[in-house]
Structure formats: structure tokens, C-alpha cells
CSV table of C-alpha atoms in Angstrom, one decimal:
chain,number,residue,atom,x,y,z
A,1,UNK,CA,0.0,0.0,0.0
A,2,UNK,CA,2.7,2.3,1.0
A,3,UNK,CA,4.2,1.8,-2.5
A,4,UNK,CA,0.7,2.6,-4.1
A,5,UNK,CA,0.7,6.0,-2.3
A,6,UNK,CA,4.5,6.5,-3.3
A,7,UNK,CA,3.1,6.1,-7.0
A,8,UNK,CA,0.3,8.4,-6.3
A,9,UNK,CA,2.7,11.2,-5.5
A,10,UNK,CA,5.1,10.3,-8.3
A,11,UNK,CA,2.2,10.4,-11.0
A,12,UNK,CA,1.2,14.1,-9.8
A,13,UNK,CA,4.5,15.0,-9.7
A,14,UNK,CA,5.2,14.4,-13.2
A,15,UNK,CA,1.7,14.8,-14.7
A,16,UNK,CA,2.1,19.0,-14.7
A,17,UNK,CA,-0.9,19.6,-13.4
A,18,UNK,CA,0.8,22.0,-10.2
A,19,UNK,CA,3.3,20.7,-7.9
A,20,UNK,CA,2.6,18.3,-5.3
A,21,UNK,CA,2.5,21.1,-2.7
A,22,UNK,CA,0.5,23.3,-5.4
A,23,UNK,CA,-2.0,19.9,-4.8
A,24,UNK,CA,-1.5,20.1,-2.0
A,25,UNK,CA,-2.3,23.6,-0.8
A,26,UNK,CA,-5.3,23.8,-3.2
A,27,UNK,CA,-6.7,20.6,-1.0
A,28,UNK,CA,-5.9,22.6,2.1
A,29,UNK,CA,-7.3,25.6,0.8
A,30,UNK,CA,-10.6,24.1,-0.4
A,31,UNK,CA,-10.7,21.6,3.4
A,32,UNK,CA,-10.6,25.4,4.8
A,33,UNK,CA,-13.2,27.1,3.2
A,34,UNK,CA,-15.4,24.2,3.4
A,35,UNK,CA,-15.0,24.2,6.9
A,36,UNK,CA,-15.0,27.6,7.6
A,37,UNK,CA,-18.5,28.3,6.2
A,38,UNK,CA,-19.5,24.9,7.6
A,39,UNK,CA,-20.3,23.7,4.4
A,40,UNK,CA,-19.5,20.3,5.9
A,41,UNK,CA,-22.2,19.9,8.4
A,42,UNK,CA,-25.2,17.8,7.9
A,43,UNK,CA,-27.5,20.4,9.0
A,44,UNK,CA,-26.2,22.6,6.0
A,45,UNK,CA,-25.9,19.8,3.1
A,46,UNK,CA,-29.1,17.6,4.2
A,47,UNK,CA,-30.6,20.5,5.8
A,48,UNK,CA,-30.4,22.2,2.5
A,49,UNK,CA,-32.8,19.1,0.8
A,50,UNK,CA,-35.4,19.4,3.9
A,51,UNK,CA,-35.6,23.2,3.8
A,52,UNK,CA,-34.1,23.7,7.4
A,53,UNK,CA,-30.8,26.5,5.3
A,54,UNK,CA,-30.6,27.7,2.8
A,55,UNK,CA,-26.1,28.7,3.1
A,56,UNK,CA,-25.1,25.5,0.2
A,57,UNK,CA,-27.6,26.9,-2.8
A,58,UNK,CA,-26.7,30.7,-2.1
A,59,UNK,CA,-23.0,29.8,-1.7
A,60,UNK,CA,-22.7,27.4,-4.5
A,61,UNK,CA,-24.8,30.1,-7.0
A,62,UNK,CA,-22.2,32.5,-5.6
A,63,UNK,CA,-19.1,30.3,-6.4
A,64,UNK,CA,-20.4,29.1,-9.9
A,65,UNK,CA,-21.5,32.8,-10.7
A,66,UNK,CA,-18.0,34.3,-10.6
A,67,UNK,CA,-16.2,31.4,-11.4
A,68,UNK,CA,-17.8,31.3,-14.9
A,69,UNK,CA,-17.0,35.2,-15.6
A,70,UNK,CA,-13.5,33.8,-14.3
A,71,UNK,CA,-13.0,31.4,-15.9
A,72,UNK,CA,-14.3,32.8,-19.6
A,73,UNK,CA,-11.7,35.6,-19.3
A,74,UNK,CA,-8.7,33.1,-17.9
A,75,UNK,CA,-9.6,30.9,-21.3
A,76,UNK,CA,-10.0,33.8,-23.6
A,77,UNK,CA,-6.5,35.4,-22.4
A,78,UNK,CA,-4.9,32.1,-23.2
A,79,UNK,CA,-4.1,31.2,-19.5
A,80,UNK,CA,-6.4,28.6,-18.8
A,81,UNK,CA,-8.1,25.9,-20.8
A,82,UNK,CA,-11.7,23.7,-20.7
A,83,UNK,CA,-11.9,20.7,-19.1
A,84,UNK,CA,-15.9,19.7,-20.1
A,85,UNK,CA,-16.7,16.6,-18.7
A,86,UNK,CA,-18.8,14.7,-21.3
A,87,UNK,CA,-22.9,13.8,-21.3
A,88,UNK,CA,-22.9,10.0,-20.8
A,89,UNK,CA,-26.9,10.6,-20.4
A,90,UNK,CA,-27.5,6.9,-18.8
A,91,UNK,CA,-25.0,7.0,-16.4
A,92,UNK,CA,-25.4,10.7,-15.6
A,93,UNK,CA,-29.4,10.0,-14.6
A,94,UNK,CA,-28.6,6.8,-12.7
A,95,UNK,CA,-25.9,7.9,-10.9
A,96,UNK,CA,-27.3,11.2,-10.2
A,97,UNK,CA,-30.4,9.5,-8.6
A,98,UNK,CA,-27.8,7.1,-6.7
A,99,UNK,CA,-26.0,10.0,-5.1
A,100,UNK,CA,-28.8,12.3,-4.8
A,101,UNK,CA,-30.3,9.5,-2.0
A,102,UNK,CA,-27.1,9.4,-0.1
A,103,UNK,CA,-26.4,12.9,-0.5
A,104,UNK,CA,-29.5,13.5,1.3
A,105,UNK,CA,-29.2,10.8,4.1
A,106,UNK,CA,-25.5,11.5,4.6
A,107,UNK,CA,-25.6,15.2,4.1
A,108,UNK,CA,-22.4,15.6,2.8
A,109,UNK,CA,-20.4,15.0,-0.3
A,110,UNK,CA,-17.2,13.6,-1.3
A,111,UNK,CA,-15.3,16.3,-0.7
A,112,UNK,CA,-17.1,17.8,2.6
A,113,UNK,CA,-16.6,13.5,4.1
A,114,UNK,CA,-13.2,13.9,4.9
A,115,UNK,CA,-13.5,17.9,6.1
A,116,UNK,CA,-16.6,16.1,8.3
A,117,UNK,CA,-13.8,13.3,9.4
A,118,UNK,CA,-11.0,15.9,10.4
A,119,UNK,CA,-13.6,17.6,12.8
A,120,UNK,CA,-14.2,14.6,14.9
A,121,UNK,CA,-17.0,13.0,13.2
A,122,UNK,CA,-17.4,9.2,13.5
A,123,UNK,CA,-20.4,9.3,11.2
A,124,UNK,CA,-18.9,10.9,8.4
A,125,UNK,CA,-15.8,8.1,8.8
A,126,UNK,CA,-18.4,5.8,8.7
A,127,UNK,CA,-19.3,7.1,5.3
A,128,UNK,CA,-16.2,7.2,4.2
A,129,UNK,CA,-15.5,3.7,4.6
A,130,UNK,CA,-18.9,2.9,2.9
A,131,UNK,CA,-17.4,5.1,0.1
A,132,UNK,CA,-14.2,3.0,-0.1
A,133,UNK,CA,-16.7,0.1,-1.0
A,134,UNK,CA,-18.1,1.9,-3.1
A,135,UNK,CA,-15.1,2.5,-5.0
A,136,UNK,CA,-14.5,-1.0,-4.9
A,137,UNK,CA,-16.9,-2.5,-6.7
A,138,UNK,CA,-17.7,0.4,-9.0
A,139,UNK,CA,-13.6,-0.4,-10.2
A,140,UNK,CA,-14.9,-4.0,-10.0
A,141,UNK,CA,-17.9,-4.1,-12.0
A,142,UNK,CA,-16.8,-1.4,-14.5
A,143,UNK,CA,-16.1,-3.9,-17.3
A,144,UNK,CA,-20.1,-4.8,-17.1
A,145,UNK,CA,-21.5,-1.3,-16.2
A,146,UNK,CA,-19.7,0.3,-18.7
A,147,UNK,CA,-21.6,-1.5,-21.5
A,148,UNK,CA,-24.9,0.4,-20.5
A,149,UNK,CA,-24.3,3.8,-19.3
A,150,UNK,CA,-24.7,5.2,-22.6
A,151,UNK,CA,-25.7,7.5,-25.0
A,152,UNK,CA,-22.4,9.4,-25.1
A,153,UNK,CA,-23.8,12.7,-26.6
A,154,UNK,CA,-20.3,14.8,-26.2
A,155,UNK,CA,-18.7,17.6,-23.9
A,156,UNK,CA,-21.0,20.1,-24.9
A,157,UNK,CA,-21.4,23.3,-23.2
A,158,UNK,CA,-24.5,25.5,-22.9
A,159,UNK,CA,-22.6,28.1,-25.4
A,160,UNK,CA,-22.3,25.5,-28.0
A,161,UNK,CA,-25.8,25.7,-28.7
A,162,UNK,CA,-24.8,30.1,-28.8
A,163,UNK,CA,-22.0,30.3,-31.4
A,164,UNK,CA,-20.7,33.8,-31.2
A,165,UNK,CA,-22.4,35.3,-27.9
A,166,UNK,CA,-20.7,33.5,-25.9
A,167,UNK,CA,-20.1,36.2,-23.0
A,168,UNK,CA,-23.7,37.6,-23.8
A,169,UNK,CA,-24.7,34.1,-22.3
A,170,UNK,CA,-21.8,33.6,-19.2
A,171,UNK,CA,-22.8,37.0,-18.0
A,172,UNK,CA,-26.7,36.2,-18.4
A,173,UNK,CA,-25.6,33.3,-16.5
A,174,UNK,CA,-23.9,34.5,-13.6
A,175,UNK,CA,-26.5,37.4,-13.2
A,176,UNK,CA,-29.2,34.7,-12.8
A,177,UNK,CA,-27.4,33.0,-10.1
A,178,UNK,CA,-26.2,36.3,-8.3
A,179,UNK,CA,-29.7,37.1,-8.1
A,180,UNK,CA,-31.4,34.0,-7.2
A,181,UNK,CA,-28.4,33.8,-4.6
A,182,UNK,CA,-29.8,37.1,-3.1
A,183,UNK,CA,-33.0,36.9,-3.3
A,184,UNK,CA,-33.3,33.6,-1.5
A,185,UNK,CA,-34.2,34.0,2.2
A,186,UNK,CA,-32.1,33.4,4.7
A,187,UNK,CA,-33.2,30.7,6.9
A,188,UNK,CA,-30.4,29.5,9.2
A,189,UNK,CA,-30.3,26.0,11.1
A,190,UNK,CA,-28.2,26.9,14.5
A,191,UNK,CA,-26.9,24.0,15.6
A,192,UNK,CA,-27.0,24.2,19.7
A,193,UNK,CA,-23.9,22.1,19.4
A,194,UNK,CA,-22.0,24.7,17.8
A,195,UNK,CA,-22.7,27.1,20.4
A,196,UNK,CA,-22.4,25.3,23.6
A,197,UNK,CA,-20.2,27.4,26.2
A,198,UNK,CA,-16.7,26.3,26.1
B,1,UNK,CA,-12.5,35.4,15.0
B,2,UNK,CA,-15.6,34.9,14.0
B,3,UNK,CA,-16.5,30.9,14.1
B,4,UNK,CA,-18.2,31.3,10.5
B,5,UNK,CA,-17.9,33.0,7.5
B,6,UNK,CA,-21.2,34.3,6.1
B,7,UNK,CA,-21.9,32.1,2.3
B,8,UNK,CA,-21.3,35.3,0.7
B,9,UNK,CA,-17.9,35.6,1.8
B,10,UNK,CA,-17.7,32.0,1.0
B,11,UNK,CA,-18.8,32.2,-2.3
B,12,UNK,CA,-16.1,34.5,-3.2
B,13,UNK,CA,-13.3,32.9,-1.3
B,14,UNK,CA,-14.2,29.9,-3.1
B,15,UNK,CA,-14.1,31.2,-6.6
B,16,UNK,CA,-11.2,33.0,-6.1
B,17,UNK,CA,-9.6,29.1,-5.2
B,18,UNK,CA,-11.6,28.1,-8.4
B,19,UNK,CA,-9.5,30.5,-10.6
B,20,UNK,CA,-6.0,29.4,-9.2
B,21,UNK,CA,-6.6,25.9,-9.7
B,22,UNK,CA,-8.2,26.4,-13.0
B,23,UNK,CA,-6.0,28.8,-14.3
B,24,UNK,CA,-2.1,27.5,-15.5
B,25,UNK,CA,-0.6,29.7,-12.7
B,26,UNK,CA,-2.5,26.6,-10.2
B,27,UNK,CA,-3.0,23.5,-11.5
B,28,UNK,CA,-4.8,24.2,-14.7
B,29,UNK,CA,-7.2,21.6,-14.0
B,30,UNK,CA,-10.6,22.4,-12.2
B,31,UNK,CA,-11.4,20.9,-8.7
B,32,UNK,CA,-13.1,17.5,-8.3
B,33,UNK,CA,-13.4,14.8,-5.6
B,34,UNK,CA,-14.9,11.8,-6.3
B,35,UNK,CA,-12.7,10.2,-8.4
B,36,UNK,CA,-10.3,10.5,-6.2
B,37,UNK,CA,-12.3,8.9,-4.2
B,38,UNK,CA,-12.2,5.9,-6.3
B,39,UNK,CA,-8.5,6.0,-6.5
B,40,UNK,CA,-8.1,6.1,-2.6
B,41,UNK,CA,-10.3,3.1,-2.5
B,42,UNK,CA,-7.9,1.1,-5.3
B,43,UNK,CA,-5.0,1.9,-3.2
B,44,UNK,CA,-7.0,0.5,0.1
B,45,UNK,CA,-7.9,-2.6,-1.6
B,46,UNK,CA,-4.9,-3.1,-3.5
B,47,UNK,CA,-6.4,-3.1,-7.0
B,48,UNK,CA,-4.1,-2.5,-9.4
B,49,UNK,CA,-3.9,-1.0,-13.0
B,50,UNK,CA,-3.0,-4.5,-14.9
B,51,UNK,CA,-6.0,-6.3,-13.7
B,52,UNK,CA,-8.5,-3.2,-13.7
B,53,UNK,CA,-9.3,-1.1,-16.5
B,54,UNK,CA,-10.7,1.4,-14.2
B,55,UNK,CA,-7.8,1.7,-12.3
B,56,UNK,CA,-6.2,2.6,-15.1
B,57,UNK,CA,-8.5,4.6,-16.6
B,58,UNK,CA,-8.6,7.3,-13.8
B,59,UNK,CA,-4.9,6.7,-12.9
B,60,UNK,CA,-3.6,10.4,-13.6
B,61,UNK,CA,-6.9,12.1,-12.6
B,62,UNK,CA,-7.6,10.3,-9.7
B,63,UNK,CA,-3.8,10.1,-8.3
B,64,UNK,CA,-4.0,14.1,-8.6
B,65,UNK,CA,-7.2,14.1,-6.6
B,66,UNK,CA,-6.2,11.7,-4.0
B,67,UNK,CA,-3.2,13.9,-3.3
B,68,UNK,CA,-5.6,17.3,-3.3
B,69,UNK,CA,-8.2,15.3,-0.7
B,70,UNK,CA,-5.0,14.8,1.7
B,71,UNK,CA,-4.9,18.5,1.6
B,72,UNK,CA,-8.7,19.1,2.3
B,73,UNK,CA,-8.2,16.8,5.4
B,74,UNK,CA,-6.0,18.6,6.7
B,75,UNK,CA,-7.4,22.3,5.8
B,76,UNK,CA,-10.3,21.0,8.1
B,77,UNK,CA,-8.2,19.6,10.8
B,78,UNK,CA,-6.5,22.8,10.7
B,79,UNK,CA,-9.5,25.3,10.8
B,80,UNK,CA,-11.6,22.9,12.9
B,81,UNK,CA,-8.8,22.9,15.5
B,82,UNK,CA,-7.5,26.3,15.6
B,83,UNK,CA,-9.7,28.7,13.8
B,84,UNK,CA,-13.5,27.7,14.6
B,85,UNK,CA,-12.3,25.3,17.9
B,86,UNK,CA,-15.4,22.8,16.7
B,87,UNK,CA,-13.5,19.7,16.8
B,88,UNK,CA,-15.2,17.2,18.8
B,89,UNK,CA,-15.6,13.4,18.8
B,90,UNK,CA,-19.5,13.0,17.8
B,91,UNK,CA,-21.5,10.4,16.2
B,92,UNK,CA,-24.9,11.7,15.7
B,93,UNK,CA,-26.1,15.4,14.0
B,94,UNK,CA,-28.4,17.5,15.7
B,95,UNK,CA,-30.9,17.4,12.8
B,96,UNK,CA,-30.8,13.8,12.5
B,97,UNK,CA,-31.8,13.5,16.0
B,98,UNK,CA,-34.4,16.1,15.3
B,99,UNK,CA,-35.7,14.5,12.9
B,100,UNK,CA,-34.9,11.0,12.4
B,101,UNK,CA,-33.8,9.2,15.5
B,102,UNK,CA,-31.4,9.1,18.5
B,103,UNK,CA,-29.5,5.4,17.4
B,104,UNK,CA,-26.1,5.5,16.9
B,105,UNK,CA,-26.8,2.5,15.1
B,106,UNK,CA,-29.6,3.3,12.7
B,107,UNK,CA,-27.3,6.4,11.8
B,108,UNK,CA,-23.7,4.2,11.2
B,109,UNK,CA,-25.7,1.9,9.0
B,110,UNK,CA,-27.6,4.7,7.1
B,111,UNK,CA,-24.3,6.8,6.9
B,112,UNK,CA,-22.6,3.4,5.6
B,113,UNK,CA,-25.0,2.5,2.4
B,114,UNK,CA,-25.5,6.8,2.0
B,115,UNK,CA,-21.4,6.7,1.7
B,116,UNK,CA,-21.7,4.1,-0.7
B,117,UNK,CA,-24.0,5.6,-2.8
B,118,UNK,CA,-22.5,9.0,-2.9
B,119,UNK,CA,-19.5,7.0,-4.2
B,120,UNK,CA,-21.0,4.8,-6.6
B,121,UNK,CA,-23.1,7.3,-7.9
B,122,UNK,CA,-20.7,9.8,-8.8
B,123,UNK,CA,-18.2,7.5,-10.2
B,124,UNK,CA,-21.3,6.4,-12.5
B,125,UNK,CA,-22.3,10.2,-13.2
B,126,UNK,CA,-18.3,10.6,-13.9
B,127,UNK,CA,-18.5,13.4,-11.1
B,128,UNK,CA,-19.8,14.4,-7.7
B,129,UNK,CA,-21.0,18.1,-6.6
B,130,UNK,CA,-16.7,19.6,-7.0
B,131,UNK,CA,-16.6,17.9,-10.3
B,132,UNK,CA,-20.4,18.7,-12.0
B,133,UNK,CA,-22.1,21.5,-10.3
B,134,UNK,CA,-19.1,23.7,-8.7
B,135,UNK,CA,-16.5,22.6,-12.0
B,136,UNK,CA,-19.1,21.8,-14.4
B,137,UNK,CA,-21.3,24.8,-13.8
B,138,UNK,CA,-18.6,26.7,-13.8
B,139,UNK,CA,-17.9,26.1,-17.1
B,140,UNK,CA,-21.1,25.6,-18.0
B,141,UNK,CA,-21.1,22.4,-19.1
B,142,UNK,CA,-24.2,20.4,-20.0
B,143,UNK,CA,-23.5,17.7,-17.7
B,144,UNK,CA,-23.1,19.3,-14.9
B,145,UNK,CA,-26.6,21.1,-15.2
B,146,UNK,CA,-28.9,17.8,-16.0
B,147,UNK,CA,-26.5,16.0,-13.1
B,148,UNK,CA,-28.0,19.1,-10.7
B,149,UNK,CA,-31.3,18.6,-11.4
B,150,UNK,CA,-31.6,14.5,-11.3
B,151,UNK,CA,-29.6,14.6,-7.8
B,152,UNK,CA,-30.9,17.7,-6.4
B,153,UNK,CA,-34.7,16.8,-7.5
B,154,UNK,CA,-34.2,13.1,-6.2
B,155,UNK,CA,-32.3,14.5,-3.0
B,156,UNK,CA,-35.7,16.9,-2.2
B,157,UNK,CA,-38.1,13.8,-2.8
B,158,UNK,CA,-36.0,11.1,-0.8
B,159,UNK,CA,-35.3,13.7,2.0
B,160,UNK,CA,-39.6,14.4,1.8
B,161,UNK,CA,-40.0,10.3,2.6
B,162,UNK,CA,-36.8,9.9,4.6
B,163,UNK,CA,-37.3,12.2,7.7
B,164,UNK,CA,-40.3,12.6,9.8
B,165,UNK,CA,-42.2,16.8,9.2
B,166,UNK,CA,-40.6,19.2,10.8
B,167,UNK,CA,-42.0,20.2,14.4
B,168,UNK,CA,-43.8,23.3,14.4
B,169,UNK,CA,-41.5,25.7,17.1
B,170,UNK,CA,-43.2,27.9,19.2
């Protein structure tokens, strides 16, 4: 195992995507802010799906909002490129419905687990385990899945269907969500056991 | 310090780690989780690339996702320990008690198949919420948008079943 890890290391080290400790410190980063708006909590993520708080849609809106004006002007001056992933449509509606149900029951997601795990949750190690299976015998039964998760209908973007007014459509975009973000009410699950005297 | 950042201020710190990771000065590569995920549970197992196309299908991808989830761990640990001072040992959320049950039991088991779904389901969608609605929206990207809707929409209705109606406060 310890040699898998080694290789892990050695395979971001020379893929040039960052250093390691550019990896690294993006991980840290993103850990930080997850857990610092307590985006990590089950009251925020599951809450969010029984209308208890509202913080994941108006922070999410907010971070794909000006990410997408971001990112359009990092592509267009050449210092960034797309990575689209592609519409595998079968796949994408079964496996959306698959971690839509844990999403809910767990309240939180594959990222937000380990965040969960570092702040003394047993629960959220518990679902990371379960994850690990999951893993498992998704890389196990890939051969046979793989056969029916189609149709593969391409990487395509919301601006394909928009040839030529392409900002026109990111800034529409990132209005919409800006707005939605603030308009939405603030309801607010306070968790007594965040605010128990120390 | 405050113990919370408002999701405003999160929002923004977010994008701005959106951009460095995206752009070539980061990693020019957007964030994603879950197939990392996946790798991380190879490397547990000890499944190898020679044996398992998957394995080596999501070798470079995963590998550099893997490393970037040993960060977020510890990003947590860090801000959970000396910034917000939250870190305790629990096993059950106050919601879930609120409106589910009290077992440590029910929730381990529930947290156990919910784990494995989150998993399973996101390597079958090719992407989890870093990879399809914060990356993929992002970019506005088809898949992301039709993956927000079926797990948001099937989130909403399995929550509606799930737990028991909110109690009225007074």
C-alpha cells in the first residue's frame, strides 16, 4: 500500500498539473473554506434538501456565478483551458439519482466527508468507509457497467448551442445565479452544538 | 475570529480558489473529488492497473485528486482545530436526532450505504458536486446542469420520505 501511495505522489508529480505542494495547498485551501462556512455539516448539506438553510444553494450560485465570468476571461486570455466533462446521459441520470439519496441521508459530499472526518466525526468516517466500497466494486464491476451507461452525446457546453455570444450568455448566467443567490431567504439551522459554552 | 464566515464571503473565497486551480498559474485543472475517491479506495484494496481497466482509466486524474483530498483533510483539521475550535468526537447530527432518531446504530448503517452511494453514484455520473455543479457549472457544461437537477430533485423527494415533518417551534 505504502508503494501505491508513493506512485500516487510520483504520477502528480510528473503529470504537470501544479506541484505536489501546489495539490496540496489547493486541498488545504478548499478543506478550509469548506469548513469555515460549515459547508461540511449535515445540517447545511441535508438540511439544505429538507428546507431547514438555505447557506449550500446561495453559496454554490455565488461560487459558480463568478467562477464562470472567471473562468471565460482566464480561457479567452490564453491562461487557462476547458476541461468539459462529457454527457454519458445513462449514467449521468442513474448515478445522479444514486448520489442524490445518499447525499440526502448522509448530508455531505465527497469532498465535505473527509472535512466532516477531520472535525471529529465518526459518522462521516463511517461514510467514508462505505465510500471506499463503493469504490470498490464500482472499479470492479466497471467492465459490465460500462456496456450500458450510454448515450455518449459529447462535452458540450451551454454556449455551443450560442455560437458567437458566448459572453452575452456567461454573463446572463452568472447574473441569474447572483440574483437567485440574493433573493433567497435566509433561513439558518443553528446548531445548539456549535454554540455550547466552552 | 468569527466561528463562521457568512456564504457570501464563502462564495467568493471559493471562486477565487476556483480560478487558481483552474487557471495554468494553479493547477490548470478544475477541482473535483470523487474520483479520487475511487483512486483512494484502489489503493485500500490493493487493486491494481494491470488487472482493472478502471484503475487505469482514472490513474492520472484520480492520483491528482487523491493527493488534493489529503490536503482538504488537513485544511479541516487545521480550521476545525485552531480557527473555529469545533472539533469534537460525535456520532450523531443535531438534525438527524431532530428528525430521524437518537441510534447510533440506525445512523452508522444509514451513513454506511449513503457513503456508498455518494461514491458509486458519482463514479457512474463521472463526477460528484466539486466535479459537476461547482466545475461543471462553472464552465457551464451540459453535464453538470442535467446532473444538478436529477440529484438535487431526487435529493428533495428522498429527504420528503426519509425524515419525519418538521415540528412546528413555538
Amino acid at each position: 500500500m505504502i508503494e501505491s501511495i508513493q506512485k500516487m505522489f510520483a504520477i502528480v508529480a510528473n503529470e504537470g498539473h501544479g506541484s505536489v505542494w501546489t495539490v496540496l495547498l489547493i486541498g488545504f485551501l478548499f478543506g478550509a473554506i469548506i469548513l469555515y462556512s460549515r459547508l461540511d455539516k449535515f445540517e447545511k448539506m441535508a438540511g439544505f434538501m429538507i428546507f431547514e438553510d438555505t447557506l449550500v444553494p446561495r453559496m454554490a450560485m455565488t461560487t459558480v456565478a463568478l467562477s464562470s465570468l472567471g473562468f471565460y476571461f482566464l480561457t479567452q486570455a490564453g491562461y487557462a483551458t476547458f476541461h468539459v466533462k462529457p454527457v454519458i446521459l445513462g449514467g449521468l441520470i442513474i448515478g445522479g439519482i444514486l448520489f442524490g439519496i445518499g447525499l440526502v441521508i448522509l448530508g455531505k459530499c465527497p469532498s465535505a466527508f473527509f472535512v466532516s472526518v477531520s472535525e471529529g466525526r465518526v459518522d462521516a468516517l463511517v461514510g467514508v468507509i462505505g465510500g471506499m466500497f463503493g469504490g470498490l466494486v464500482f472499479t470492479l464491476a466497471y467492465p459490465w457497467i460500462n456496456e450500458f451507461t450510454g448515450p455518449n452525446l459529447g462535452k458540450l457546453r451551454v454556449v455551443d448551442f450560442f455560437e458567437g455570444h458566448s459572453l452575452l450568455i456567461v454573463i446572463i448566467f452568472s447574473t441569474v445565479l447572483l440574483v437567485t443567490a440574493y433573493l433567497l431567504p435566509t433561513i439558518e439551522y443553528k446548531d445548539p452544538a456549535d454554540f455550547k459554552e466552552k | 475570529m468569527p466561528k463562521q464566515i457568512p456564504w457570501w464571503v464563502g462564495g467568493i473565497f471559493m471562486s477565487l480558489l476556483f480560478y487558481f486551480s483552474f487557471s495554468s498559474f494553479g493547477a490548470n485543472r478544475p477541482i473535483g473529488a470523487s474520483t479520487g475517491m475511487a483512486y483512494l479506495s484502489t489503493i485500500l484494496f490493493g487493486l491494481d492497473s494491470q488487472n482493472h481497466i478502471y484503475v487505469e482509466e482514472i490513474e492520472k486524474s484520480g492520483a491528482w485528486e487523491g493527493v488534493m483530498l489529503i490536503g482538504v483533510f488537513f485544511g479541516g483539521l487545521f480550521m476545525s482545530i485552531f480557527v473555529t475550535k469545533t472539533f469534537h468526537i460525535s456520532y450523531i447530527p443535531t438534525l438527524w436526532k431532530e428528525r430521524k432518531n437518537k441510534s447510533i446504530k440506525s445512523r452508522m448503517i444509514w451513513s454506511f450505504i449513503a457513503g456508498f452511494l455518494l461514491v458509486f453514484g458519482a463514479r457512474l455520473a463521472c463526477g460528484c458536486n466539486a466535479g459537476h455543479i461547482l466545475s461543471g457549472g462553472s464552465q457551464l457544461a451540459i453535464s453538470g446542469i442535467i446532473f444538478v437537477i436529477v440529484a438535487l430533485g431526487t435529493g428533495v423527494i428522498t429527504g420528503r420520505f426519509f425524515y419525519k415533518k418538521k415540528v412546528c417551534k413555538k
